[in-house]
């Protein structure tokens, strides 16, 4: 698995969180991009955090009706 992939839990997963994150942190405009070309990835990781805890019962994720899990790179 890529080290850039982060996990998020949102009640509005149908709104395409990757589009929202791209709007907040566009590619190629950060000073860090001149070195490693991954400045936006660092900012997205800082906002999303490294992990999420999801309760499980009887082998199933306990998510609400409108909740979902998305892996974003």
PDB file of C-alpha atoms in Angstrom:
ATOM      1  CA  UNK A   1       0.000   0.000   0.000  1.00  0.00           C
ATOM      2  CA  UNK A   2       1.258   3.481  -0.828  1.00  0.00           C
ATOM      3  CA  UNK A   3       2.451   5.506   2.159  1.00  0.00           C
ATOM      4  CA  UNK A   4       0.526   8.465   0.700  1.00  0.00           C
ATOM      5  CA  UNK A   5      -2.889   6.828   1.160  1.00  0.00           C
ATOM      6  CA  UNK A   6      -4.828   8.155   4.130  1.00  0.00           C
ATOM      7  CA  UNK A   7      -8.113   6.984   5.590  1.00  0.00           C
ATOM      8  CA  UNK A   8     -11.046   9.283   6.241  1.00  0.00           C
ATOM      9  CA  UNK A   9     -14.545   8.764   7.566  1.00  0.00           C
ATOM     10  CA  UNK A  10     -17.207  11.207   6.478  1.00  0.00           C
ATOM     11  CA  UNK A  11     -20.975  11.425   6.476  1.00  0.00           C
ATOM     12  CA  UNK A  12     -20.894  13.122   3.058  1.00  0.00           C
ATOM     13  CA  UNK A  13     -18.753  10.612   1.197  1.00  0.00           C
ATOM     14  CA  UNK A  14     -20.813  11.039  -1.967  1.00  0.00           C
ATOM     15  CA  UNK A  15     -19.451  14.576  -2.356  1.00  0.00           C
ATOM     16  CA  UNK A  16     -16.092  13.209  -3.566  1.00  0.00           C
ATOM     17  CA  UNK A  17     -13.671  14.220  -0.802  1.00  0.00           C
ATOM     18  CA  UNK A  18     -10.731  13.918  -3.200  1.00  0.00           C
ATOM     19  CA  UNK A  19     -12.121  16.846  -5.202  1.00  0.00           C
ATOM     20  CA  UNK A  20     -12.464  18.930  -2.042  1.00  0.00           C
ATOM     21  CA  UNK A  21      -8.909  18.103  -0.975  1.00  0.00           C
ATOM     22  CA  UNK A  22      -7.585  18.926  -4.440  1.00  0.00           C
ATOM     23  CA  UNK A  23      -9.319  22.294  -4.234  1.00  0.00           C
ATOM     24  CA  UNK A  24      -7.710  23.032  -0.869  1.00  0.00           C
ATOM     25  CA  UNK A  25      -4.270  21.672  -1.745  1.00  0.00           C
ATOM     26  CA  UNK A  26      -3.606  21.867  -5.491  1.00  0.00           C
ATOM     27  CA  UNK A  27      -0.600  20.082  -6.969  1.00  0.00           C
ATOM     28  CA  UNK A  28       2.521  21.933  -8.084  1.00  0.00           C
ATOM     29  CA  UNK A  29       2.148  25.288  -6.294  1.00  0.00           C
ATOM     30  CA  UNK A  30       4.084  24.681  -3.065  1.00  0.00           C
ATOM     31  CA  UNK A  31       7.743  25.541  -2.386  1.00  0.00           C
ATOM     32  CA  UNK A  32       8.301  21.914  -1.367  1.00  0.00           C
ATOM     33  CA  UNK A  33       7.308  20.837  -4.880  1.00  0.00           C
ATOM     34  CA  UNK A  34      10.621  22.251  -6.147  1.00  0.00           C
ATOM     35  CA  UNK A  35      12.405  19.520  -4.160  1.00  0.00           C
ATOM     36  CA  UNK A  36      10.167  16.419  -4.071  1.00  0.00           C
ATOM     37  CA  UNK A  37       7.022  17.409  -6.013  1.00  0.00           C
ATOM     38  CA  UNK A  38       4.761  16.191  -3.192  1.00  0.00           C
ATOM     39  CA  UNK A  39       3.921  19.299  -1.154  1.00  0.00           C
ATOM     40  CA  UNK A  40       0.174  18.776  -1.545  1.00  0.00           C
ATOM     41  CA  UNK A  41       0.478  15.194  -0.254  1.00  0.00           C
ATOM     42  CA  UNK A  42       2.143  16.438   2.932  1.00  0.00           C
ATOM     43  CA  UNK A  43      -0.623  18.987   3.539  1.00  0.00           C
ATOM     44  CA  UNK A  44      -3.395  16.462   2.891  1.00  0.00           C
ATOM     45  CA  UNK A  45      -1.740  14.024   5.304  1.00  0.00           C
ATOM     46  CA  UNK A  46      -1.514  16.731   7.977  1.00  0.00           C
ATOM     47  CA  UNK A  47      -5.224  17.520   7.660  1.00  0.00           C
ATOM     48  CA  UNK A  48      -6.489  13.939   7.441  1.00  0.00           C
ATOM     49  CA  UNK A  49      -4.279  12.488  10.158  1.00  0.00           C
ATOM     50  CA  UNK A  50      -2.590   9.097  10.246  1.00  0.00           C
ATOM     51  CA  UNK A  51      -5.430   6.821  11.354  1.00  0.00           C
ATOM     52  CA  UNK A  52      -9.072   6.329  12.228  1.00  0.00           C
ATOM     53  CA  UNK A  53     -10.737   3.945  14.662  1.00  0.00           C
ATOM     54  CA  UNK A  54     -13.851   2.201  13.363  1.00  0.00           C
ATOM     55  CA  UNK A  55     -15.948   0.062  15.693  1.00  0.00           C
ATOM     56  CA  UNK A  56     -16.612  -3.511  14.553  1.00  0.00           C
ATOM     57  CA  UNK A  57     -19.320  -5.884  15.761  1.00  0.00           C
ATOM     58  CA  UNK A  58     -19.681  -9.470  14.566  1.00  0.00           C
ATOM     59  CA  UNK A  59     -17.076  -8.840  11.868  1.00  0.00           C
ATOM     60  CA  UNK A  60     -18.912  -5.839  10.363  1.00  0.00           C
ATOM     61  CA  UNK A  61     -18.028  -2.147  10.450  1.00  0.00           C
ATOM     62  CA  UNK A  62     -20.460  -0.120  12.541  1.00  0.00           C
ATOM     63  CA  UNK A  63     -21.097   2.822  10.232  1.00  0.00           C
ATOM     64  CA  UNK A  64     -24.178   5.010  10.058  1.00  0.00           C
ATOM     65  CA  UNK A  65     -26.495   5.046   7.060  1.00  0.00           C
ATOM     66  CA  UNK A  66     -24.659   7.911   5.346  1.00  0.00           C
ATOM     67  CA  UNK A  67     -21.154   7.095   6.545  1.00  0.00           C
ATOM     68  CA  UNK A  68     -18.485   5.514   4.395  1.00  0.00           C
ATOM     69  CA  UNK A  69     -14.748   4.998   4.248  1.00  0.00           C
ATOM     70  CA  UNK A  70     -12.626   6.368   1.413  1.00  0.00           C
ATOM     71  CA  UNK A  71      -8.935   5.833   0.692  1.00  0.00           C
ATOM     72  CA  UNK A  72      -7.482   8.968  -0.867  1.00  0.00           C
ATOM     73  CA  UNK A  73      -4.080   9.346  -2.469  1.00  0.00           C
TER      74      UNK A  73
END
